[in-house]
Amino acid sequence: MIKGKNILLGVTGGIACYKDLELCSRLIKKGANIKVIMTPSATEFVRPLAFETMARSEVYSDMWEGHHDIVHHIDLPKWADLMLIAPASASTIGKMANGISDNFLTAAYLACAKDVIIAPSMNTQMLHNPATQKNIDTLKSYGVKIIAPESGILACDTIGDGRMEEPEQIVEYLEDYFTKKDLLGKNIIVTAGPTIEPIDFVRYITNHSSGKMGYNIANEAKKRGANVTLISGPVKPFDISGVNRIEIKTNDQLKEAIEKKFDDADALIMAAAPVDYRASEVSDKKIKKSGSNLDIEFIENTDILKHFGLVKTNQTIIGFAAETDDLIDNANKKLISKNADYIIANDLKKEGAGFNTDTNIASIISKENVINLDIMTKVELANKILDLVR
Ligand code: PMT
């Protein structure tokens, strides 16, 4: 998580440095602390005042300015959790690769014992010049991480490689960098969204689940290194990649999809809201209005969580309880009857909890205890839940 991290942002003289203002804004919104070093050329493109405002930071640029009771180019790297140089010009990359420390930024880089990430930005020929490529390779060999530039229209009106990656993607990269990879190699099945059960050719029953809870769990598990199978009911499209996403509609399809992956799984997290009942007979035509009431018999669906809770071997089984009353009591009953390791209980009637919200208020129930959590984003709750996976 970027929240609370100290990022030392180095800005070099490339036209892309204007994008850093958005980058700073995004990082600040994520809760990062930023300090900015600009090379003299960078200050020709964007005034330090703009960075002071966006990064809420003093900007360091001149080695010879100010008081010298603190040696800033030594102290700033000590303060930092990470040094990010974006945009990284060909000239600065060259200096870094060859140990030249002729300005504040390159001196701070030499004094930096923390990880360094650079986002190169330059004209295509400059990028592909063997000298630049050699310098980038040298930096890689020193452990510097590279956010590869993309291809697109460049400031010199040519199309080619060399555009600095967009701020949104740089933030994503950093988010991934700061995320602990404690679930590396774990196979985790996450279910999300509702199921639907047909009544006739045109009608079905379902519920209000948006999939947000389950998709966030899947996404966070992926970031923490897990191999994720996300089994999703019909939901609005989510921006998710790097997970094995399987779409299902009915309860039977959900159960079948879990069945295929369960033996190899380390954990099953059931955030989905499966429909508890289905019509005993499904008409293959549209049922016509008859002028009188319609009786439909509903029969109970298989309790999927219970099924897997009873056959589990070494899997961590985490279910949810969506309740409108007697939250903890009902959740405790579900923990026992479904043989789950944990139940995440959420009260659907509480503001900020339950269906289709970006936040949730949950209690984690286990045989040992009940932990009542404050309201938090579904991303934060997802991580609390993933901390339970053995
Ligand atoms: O999708 P969102 O809009 O983000 O909303 C999130 C959520 C409210 C759907 C989620 O936080 C949640 O509570 N999911 C579980 C919903 C539910 O079906 O709860 P339940 O108390 O009816 O079921 C208990 C557990 O058994 C659940 O883990 C459920 O997935 C599972 N179950 C339920 C019925 C059934 N036939 N088979 C099951 O496996």
XYZ file of N, CA, C and O in Angstrom, residues 171-304:
536
model
N 1.370 5.048 -10.768
C 0.827 4.829 -9.416
C 0.496 3.339 -9.230
O 0.790 2.754 -8.187
N -0.081 2.733 -10.257
C -0.380 1.292 -10.182
C 0.905 0.480 -9.953
O 0.940 -0.449 -9.145
N 1.947 0.864 -10.681
C 3.243 0.186 -10.543
C 3.733 0.293 -9.094
O 4.174 -0.687 -8.492
N 3.624 1.523 -8.545
C 4.101 1.734 -7.168
C 3.232 0.973 -6.174
O 3.724 0.407 -5.198
N 1.932 0.966 -6.436
C 0.999 0.232 -5.560
C 1.438 -1.230 -5.500
O 1.511 -1.831 -4.431
N 1.733 -1.780 -6.675
C 2.164 -3.171 -6.743
C 3.518 -3.343 -6.032
O 3.717 -4.300 -5.290
N 4.411 -2.381 -6.257
C 5.748 -2.452 -5.638
C 5.638 -2.499 -4.111
O 6.348 -3.251 -3.445
N 4.739 -1.699 -3.548
C 4.648 -1.604 -2.090
C 3.793 -2.727 -1.471
O 3.702 -2.828 -0.259
N 3.117 -3.494 -2.310
C 2.260 -4.537 -1.764
C 3.084 -5.765 -1.398
O 3.833 -6.285 -2.228
N 2.907 -6.217 -0.157
C 3.669 -7.407 0.252
C 3.177 -8.616 -0.552
O 1.996 -8.719 -0.850
N 4.108 -9.504 -0.876
C 3.756 -10.646 -1.736
C 3.633 -11.901 -0.866
O 4.217 -12.937 -1.155
N 2.875 -11.782 0.211
C 2.810 -12.877 1.173
C 1.917 -14.033 0.706
O 1.871 -15.072 1.359
N 1.217 -13.849 -0.399
C 0.358 -14.949 -0.881
C 0.939 -15.609 -2.134
O 0.230 -16.332 -2.840
N 2.206 -15.334 -2.356
C 2.870 -15.886 -3.545
C 2.705 -17.406 -3.585
O 2.993 -18.091 -2.601
N 2.218 -17.888 -4.724
C 2.090 -19.339 -4.897
C 0.813 -19.931 -4.333
O 0.522 -21.106 -4.551
N 0.035 -19.139 -3.600
C -1.228 -19.678 -3.057
C -2.293 -19.678 -4.153
O -2.397 -18.728 -4.937
N -3.090 -20.735 -4.172
C -4.220 -20.790 -5.113
C -5.485 -20.413 -4.356
O -5.881 -21.107 -3.426
N -6.076 -19.303 -4.762
C -7.238 -18.811 -4.017
C -8.452 -18.691 -4.946
O -8.360 -18.099 -6.022
N -9.544 -19.292 -4.503
C -10.803 -19.163 -5.254
C -11.624 -18.080 -4.566
O -11.841 -18.128 -3.352
N -12.078 -17.095 -5.343
C -12.939 -16.047 -4.794
C -14.231 -16.061 -5.601
O -14.192 -16.133 -6.839
N -15.363 -16.034 -4.909
C -16.632 -15.926 -5.639
C -17.188 -14.520 -5.427
O -16.989 -13.917 -4.374
N -17.865 -14.002 -6.455
C -18.331 -12.612 -6.396
C -19.656 -12.459 -7.131
O -19.942 -13.200 -8.076
N -20.418 -11.466 -6.678
C -21.654 -11.128 -7.385
C -22.803 -12.060 -7.044
O -22.668 -12.973 -6.223
N -23.927 -11.839 -7.703
C -25.100 -12.668 -7.421
C -25.110 -13.904 -8.304
O -24.321 -14.014 -9.242
N -25.971 -14.840 -7.997
C -26.345 -15.821 -9.014
C -27.753 -15.441 -9.475
O -28.409 -14.581 -8.861
N -28.202 -16.038 -10.558
C -29.591 -15.833 -10.980
C -30.225 -17.196 -11.219
O -29.538 -18.145 -11.606
N -31.495 -17.284 -10.932
C -32.218 -18.539 -11.167
C -33.434 -18.227 -12.036
O -34.267 -17.387 -11.670
N -33.515 -18.862 -13.205
C -34.624 -18.552 -14.122
C -35.973 -19.044 -13.612
O -36.041 -20.036 -12.869
N -36.999 -18.326 -14.016
C -38.378 -18.743 -13.707
C -39.044 -19.209 -15.006
O -39.697 -20.240 -15.050
N -38.852 -18.410 -16.048
C -39.341 -18.829 -17.372
C -38.334 -18.312 -18.397
O -37.215 -17.945 -18.037
N -38.732 -18.238 -19.646
C -37.802 -17.863 -20.703
C -37.287 -16.426 -20.536
O -36.216 -16.085 -21.010
N -38.055 -15.562 -19.852
C -37.659 -14.145 -19.769
C -37.413 -13.661 -18.341
O -36.878 -12.575 -18.155
N -37.812 -14.419 -17.341
C -37.740 -13.895 -15.969
C -36.799 -14.735 -15.105
O -36.622 -15.926 -15.337
N -36.254 -14.056 -14.079
C -35.391 -14.776 -13.138
C -35.432 -14.092 -11.781
O -35.900 -12.965 -11.666
N -34.954 -14.799 -10.746
C -34.767 -14.131 -9.461
C -33.275 -13.987 -9.192
O -32.461 -14.804 -9.634
N -32.958 -12.907 -8.477
C -31.558 -12.636 -8.142
C -31.530 -11.727 -6.925
O -32.519 -11.642 -6.178
N -30.426 -11.045 -6.673
C -30.342 -10.090 -5.556
C -29.471 -8.904 -5.961
O -29.040 -8.813 -7.103
N -29.197 -8.020 -4.989
C -28.551 -6.738 -5.329
C -27.028 -6.772 -5.322
O -26.398 -5.723 -5.399
N -26.421 -7.926 -5.198
C -24.955 -7.950 -5.114
C -24.333 -7.352 -6.384
O -24.670 -7.740 -7.501
N -23.390 -6.426 -6.170
C -22.728 -5.756 -7.301
C -21.424 -6.456 -7.692
O -20.867 -6.173 -8.748
N -20.923 -7.297 -6.793
C -19.632 -7.951 -7.043
C -18.445 -7.176 -6.474
O -17.317 -7.668 -6.480
N -18.683 -5.952 -5.953
C -17.544 -5.119 -5.519
C -16.699 -5.801 -4.447
O -15.474 -5.747 -4.487
N -17.373 -6.438 -3.484
C -16.626 -7.072 -2.393
C -15.724 -8.176 -2.954
O -14.521 -8.214 -2.695
N -16.311 -9.059 -3.734
C -15.552 -10.203 -4.253
C -14.453 -9.783 -5.221
O -13.335 -10.310 -5.175
N -14.757 -8.827 -6.101
C -13.735 -8.386 -7.067
C -12.564 -7.732 -6.345
O -11.411 -7.886 -6.738
N -12.856 -6.977 -5.307
C -11.749 -6.356 -4.556
C -10.891 -7.409 -3.866
O -9.664 -7.278 -3.803
N -11.531 -8.442 -3.344
C -10.737 -9.517 -2.713
C -9.835 -10.162 -3.770
O -8.637 -10.373 -3.552
N -10.424 -10.454 -4.935
C -9.651 -11.103 -6.006
C -8.475 -10.223 -6.428
O -7.346 -10.697 -6.584
N -8.741 -8.947 -6.596
C -7.707 -8.028 -7.061
C -6.570 -7.888 -6.043
O -5.390 -7.896 -6.400
N -6.939 -7.771 -4.774
C -5.910 -7.633 -3.740
C -5.110 -8.928 -3.593
O -3.902 -8.889 -3.378
N -5.805 -10.067 -3.715
C -5.102 -11.358 -3.612
C -4.080 -11.480 -4.741
O -2.942 -11.916 -4.533
N -4.491 -11.050 -5.930
C -3.554 -11.075 -7.072
C -2.340 -10.200 -6.771
O -1.202 -10.593 -6.963
N -2.604 -8.982 -6.259
C -1.486 -8.075 -5.972
C -0.535 -8.674 -4.936
O 0.656 -8.395 -4.960
N -1.078 -9.479 -4.032
C -0.248 -10.081 -2.982
C 0.401 -11.382 -3.457
O 0.993 -12.112 -2.666
N 0.251 -11.685 -4.732
C 1.021 -12.779 -5.320
C 0.257 -14.071 -5.534
O 0.834 -15.042 -6.027
N -1.017 -14.116 -5.149
C -1.777 -15.367 -5.270
C -2.162 -15.660 -6.726
O -2.260 -14.747 -7.550
N -2.379 -16.951 -7.013
C -3.013 -17.342 -8.285
C -4.503 -17.343 -8.001
O -4.978 -18.160 -7.219
N -5.212 -16.439 -8.642
C -6.614 -16.235 -8.257
C -7.566 -16.761 -9.318
O -7.424 -16.461 -10.503
N -8.517 -17.566 -8.870
C -9.645 -17.912 -9.724
C -10.840 -17.130 -9.194
O -11.236 -17.298 -8.036
N -11.344 -16.240 -10.023
C -12.490 -15.413 -9.627
C -13.720 -15.955 -10.340
O -13.788 -15.934 -11.566
N -14.675 -16.464 -9.559
C -15.894 -17.000 -10.166
C -16.987 -15.972 -9.934
O -17.344 -15.656 -8.785
N -17.467 -15.418 -11.040
C -18.326 -14.243 -10.927
C -19.706 -14.472 -11.531
O -19.841 -14.953 -12.648
N -20.701 -14.044 -10.774
C -22.055 -13.982 -11.310
C -22.176 -12.767 -12.212
O -21.219 -12.013 -12.383
N -23.368 -12.539 -12.780
C -23.528 -11.417 -13.713
C -23.432 -10.069 -12.990
O -24.265 -9.759 -12.150
N -22.390 -9.322 -13.307
C -22.193 -7.994 -12.701
C -21.782 -7.024 -13.798
O -21.427 -7.438 -14.900
N -21.847 -5.727 -13.471
C -21.348 -4.717 -14.423
C -19.855 -4.947 -14.619
O -19.182 -5.407 -13.691
N -19.300 -4.553 -15.808
C -17.879 -4.837 -16.054
C -16.969 -4.186 -15.019
O -17.210 -3.057 -14.586
N -15.961 -4.933 -14.573
C -14.938 -4.420 -13.662
C -13.611 -4.409 -14.395
O -13.367 -5.276 -15.228
N -12.769 -3.439 -14.041
C -11.442 -3.377 -14.627
C -10.532 -4.304 -13.810
O -10.013 -3.905 -12.779
N -10.406 -5.529 -14.245
C -9.564 -6.464 -13.479
C -8.756 -7.309 -14.459
O -9.278 -7.749 -15.489
N -7.483 -7.493 -14.147
C -6.657 -8.335 -15.021
C -5.778 -9.201 -14.129
O -5.653 -8.947 -12.927
N -5.182 -10.210 -14.736
C -4.241 -11.047 -13.991
C -4.911 -12.066 -13.089
O -4.257 -12.640 -12.225
N -6.210 -12.265 -13.272
C -6.889 -13.334 -12.532
C -7.600 -14.225 -13.553
O -7.919 -13.781 -14.650
N -7.823 -15.473 -13.147
C -8.553 -16.392 -14.017
C -10.045 -16.206 -13.718
O -10.536 -16.674 -12.701
N -10.736 -15.471 -14.594
C -12.123 -15.101 -14.296
C -13.083 -16.051 -15.014
O -12.975 -16.259 -16.220
N -13.971 -16.643 -14.241
C -14.940 -17.588 -14.811
C -16.328 -17.015 -14.573
O -16.683 -16.678 -13.438
N -17.101 -16.890 -15.641
C -18.451 -16.322 -15.492
C -19.475 -17.433 -15.311
O -19.451 -18.422 -16.049
N -20.351 -17.249 -14.349
C -21.425 -18.224 -14.132
C -22.745 -17.460 -13.967
O -22.733 -16.237 -13.781
N -23.836 -18.200 -14.035
C -25.125 -17.549 -13.793
C -25.833 -18.196 -12.605
O -26.189 -17.526 -11.653
N -26.001 -19.503 -12.664
C -26.826 -20.158 -11.648
C -25.970 -20.752 -10.522
O -24.747 -20.878 -10.651
N -26.665 -21.165 -9.448
C -25.973 -21.806 -8.326
C -25.243 -23.071 -8.756
O -24.118 -23.326 -8.319
N -25.907 -23.882 -9.577
C -25.276 -25.138 -10.003
C -23.973 -24.858 -10.744
O -22.975 -25.553 -10.557
N -24.004 -23.816 -11.580
C -22.790 -23.462 -12.337
C -21.699 -22.975 -11.386
O -20.517 -23.262 -11.584
N -22.116 -22.247 -10.339
C -21.139 -21.749 -9.366
C -20.473 -22.940 -8.657
O -19.245 -23.010 -8.540
N -21.292 -23.864 -8.230
C -20.760 -25.030 -7.499
C -19.807 -25.830 -8.401
O -18.712 -26.222 -7.982
N -20.262 -26.033 -9.641
C -19.447 -26.812 -10.592
C -18.095 -26.139 -10.842
O -17.054 -26.794 -10.888
N -18.112 -24.793 -10.975
C -16.863 -24.061 -11.246
C -15.912 -24.176 -10.053
O -14.700 -24.326 -10.233
N -16.451 -24.115 -8.838
C -15.579 -24.255 -7.648
C -15.005 -25.668 -7.605
O -13.807 -25.864 -7.366
N -15.892 -26.636 -7.858
C -15.509 -28.057 -7.800
C -14.240 -28.327 -8.607
O -13.336 -29.036 -8.163
N -14.158 -27.700 -9.807
C -13.019 -27.958 -10.714
C -11.701 -27.468 -10.130
O -10.637 -27.928 -10.528
N -11.751 -26.486 -9.249
C -10.519 -25.871 -8.749
C -10.234 -26.209 -7.285
O -9.156 -25.894 -6.769
N -11.205 -26.819 -6.611
C -11.148 -26.904 -5.151
C -9.982 -27.743 -4.628
O -9.312 -27.354 -3.665
N -9.711 -28.880 -5.271
C -8.663 -29.775 -4.746
C -7.309 -29.091 -4.661
O -6.534 -29.338 -3.741
N -7.029 -28.212 -5.647
C -5.719 -27.538 -5.676
C -5.726 -26.218 -4.920
O -4.718 -25.503 -4.909
N -6.853 -25.886 -4.334
C -6.959 -24.547 -3.716
C -6.396 -24.532 -2.305
O -6.462 -25.514 -1.576
N -5.821 -23.366 -1.933
C -5.409 -23.147 -0.544
C -6.509 -22.437 0.226
O -6.539 -22.502 1.456
N -7.367 -21.723 -0.493
C -8.454 -21.010 0.201
C -9.641 -20.827 -0.728
O -9.484 -20.698 -1.957
N -10.818 -20.856 -0.112
C -12.063 -20.519 -0.829
C -12.706 -19.362 -0.073
O -12.973 -19.475 1.133
N -12.905 -18.250 -0.773
C -13.512 -17.071 -0.136
C -14.819 -16.779 -0.856
O -14.833 -16.382 -2.021
N -15.926 -16.990 -0.158
C -17.237 -16.905 -0.811
C -17.927 -15.584 -0.493
O -18.735 -15.481 0.413
N -17.577 -14.558 -1.285
C -18.236 -13.255 -1.132
C -19.480 -13.160 -2.009
O -20.215 -12.168 -1.938
N -19.694 -14.165 -2.852
C -20.866 -14.145 -3.733
C -22.147 -14.217 -2.914
O -22.140 -14.663 -1.760
N -23.205 -13.766 -3.531
C -24.518 -13.870 -2.902
C -25.366 -14.822 -3.751
O -26.158 -14.386 -4.597
N -25.206 -16.123 -3.527
C -25.981 -17.086 -4.326
C -27.458 -17.024 -3.922
O -27.769 -16.815 -2.751
N -28.303 -17.219 -4.894
C -29.746 -17.206 -4.602
C -30.098 -18.514 -3.880
O -29.676 -19.596 -4.307
N -30.828 -18.396 -2.796
C -31.103 -19.574 -1.964
C -32.155 -20.518 -2.557
O -32.225 -21.680 -2.182
N -33.007 -19.982 -3.439
C -34.107 -20.815 -3.977
C -34.144 -20.754 -5.497
O -33.697 -19.780 -6.093
N -34.706 -21.783 -6.089
C -34.940 -21.768 -7.544
C -36.328 -22.327 -7.810
O -36.873 -23.089 -6.976
N -36.881 -21.952 -8.954
C -38.219 -22.447 -9.306
C -38.145 -23.951 -9.528
O -37.196 -24.442 -10.154
N -39.160 -24.675 -9.004
C -39.115 -26.134 -9.156
C -39.297 -26.529 -10.626
O -38.801 -27.561 -11.058
N -39.988 -25.673 -11.363
C -40.104 -25.940 -12.809
C -39.825 -24.659 -13.558
O -40.383 -23.604 -13.197
N -38.981 -24.726 -14.559
C -38.673 -23.522 -15.346
C -39.322 -23.680 -16.713
O -39.035 -24.632 -17.437
N -40.227 -22.745 -17.037
C -40.908 -22.838 -18.329
C -39.945 -22.399 -19.430
O -39.221 -21.411 -19.272
N -39.947 -23.130 -20.551
C -39.081 -22.711 -21.654
C -39.767 -21.670 -22.541
O -39.273 -21.292 -23.591
N -40.971 -21.231 -22.092
C -41.671 -20.147 -22.791
C -41.901 -19.025 -21.805
O -41.719 -19.204 -20.599
N -42.346 -17.869 -22.301
C -42.741 -16.791 -21.392
C -44.087 -17.147 -20.773
O -45.035 -17.465 -21.505
N -44.152 -17.127 -19.429
C -45.435 -17.427 -18.778
C -46.375 -16.241 -19.035
O -46.026 -15.094 -18.746
N -47.561 -16.527 -19.581
C -48.498 -15.459 -19.963
C -49.297 -14.990 -18.756
O -49.567 -15.769 -17.842
N -49.717 -13.727 -18.796
C -50.633 -13.241 -17.763
C -51.952 -13.982 -17.924
O -52.425 -14.172 -19.044
N -52.554 -14.385 -16.770
C -53.788 -15.176 -16.908
C -54.980 -14.443 -16.303
O -56.105 -14.954 -16.290
N -54.739 -13.233 -15.733
C -55.841 -12.510 -15.089
C -56.005 -12.897 -13.633
O -56.874 -12.349 -12.934
N -55.233 -13.860 -13.158
C -55.303 -14.215 -11.730
C -53.877 -14.388 -11.184
O -52.902 -14.299 -11.943
N -53.767 -14.618 -9.876
C -52.437 -14.729 -9.272
C -51.676 -15.936 -9.816
O -52.292 -16.906 -10.280
N -50.345 -15.822 -9.688
C -49.503 -16.906 -10.187
C -48.786 -17.553 -9.003
O -48.168 -16.862 -8.207
N -48.888 -18.836 -8.861
C -48.150 -19.540 -7.809
C -46.931 -20.195 -8.430
O -47.041 -20.920 -9.410
N -45.788 -19.914 -7.835
C -44.567 -20.601 -8.288
C -43.984 -21.302 -7.079
O -43.848 -20.706 -6.015
N -43.628 -22.552 -7.247
C -42.999 -23.252 -6.122
C -41.479 -23.062 -6.224
O -40.882 -23.250 -7.290
N -40.887 -22.633 -5.117
C -39.429 -22.493 -5.079
C -38.847 -23.592 -4.198
O -39.352 -23.828 -3.095
N -37.796 -24.207 -4.696
C -37.133 -25.227 -3.877
C -35.745 -24.723 -3.486
O -35.171 -23.876 -4.161
N -35.252 -25.270 -2.367
C -33.999 -24.747 -1.836
C -32.804 -25.199 -2.674
O -32.745 -26.357 -3.091
N -31.902 -24.248 -2.910
C -30.660 -24.577 -3.624
C -29.665 -25.226 -2.675
O -29.756 -25.061 -1.454
N -28.693 -25.895 -3.257
C -27.585 -26.437 -2.447
C -26.877 -25.291 -1.747
O -26.639 -24.242 -2.350
N -26.528 -25.496 -0.499
C -25.672 -24.523 0.191
C -24.230 -24.847 -0.206
O -23.642 -25.835 0.267
N -23.688 -24.032 -1.081
C -22.390 -24.342 -1.687
C -21.264 -24.248 -0.657
O -20.377 -25.106 -0.590
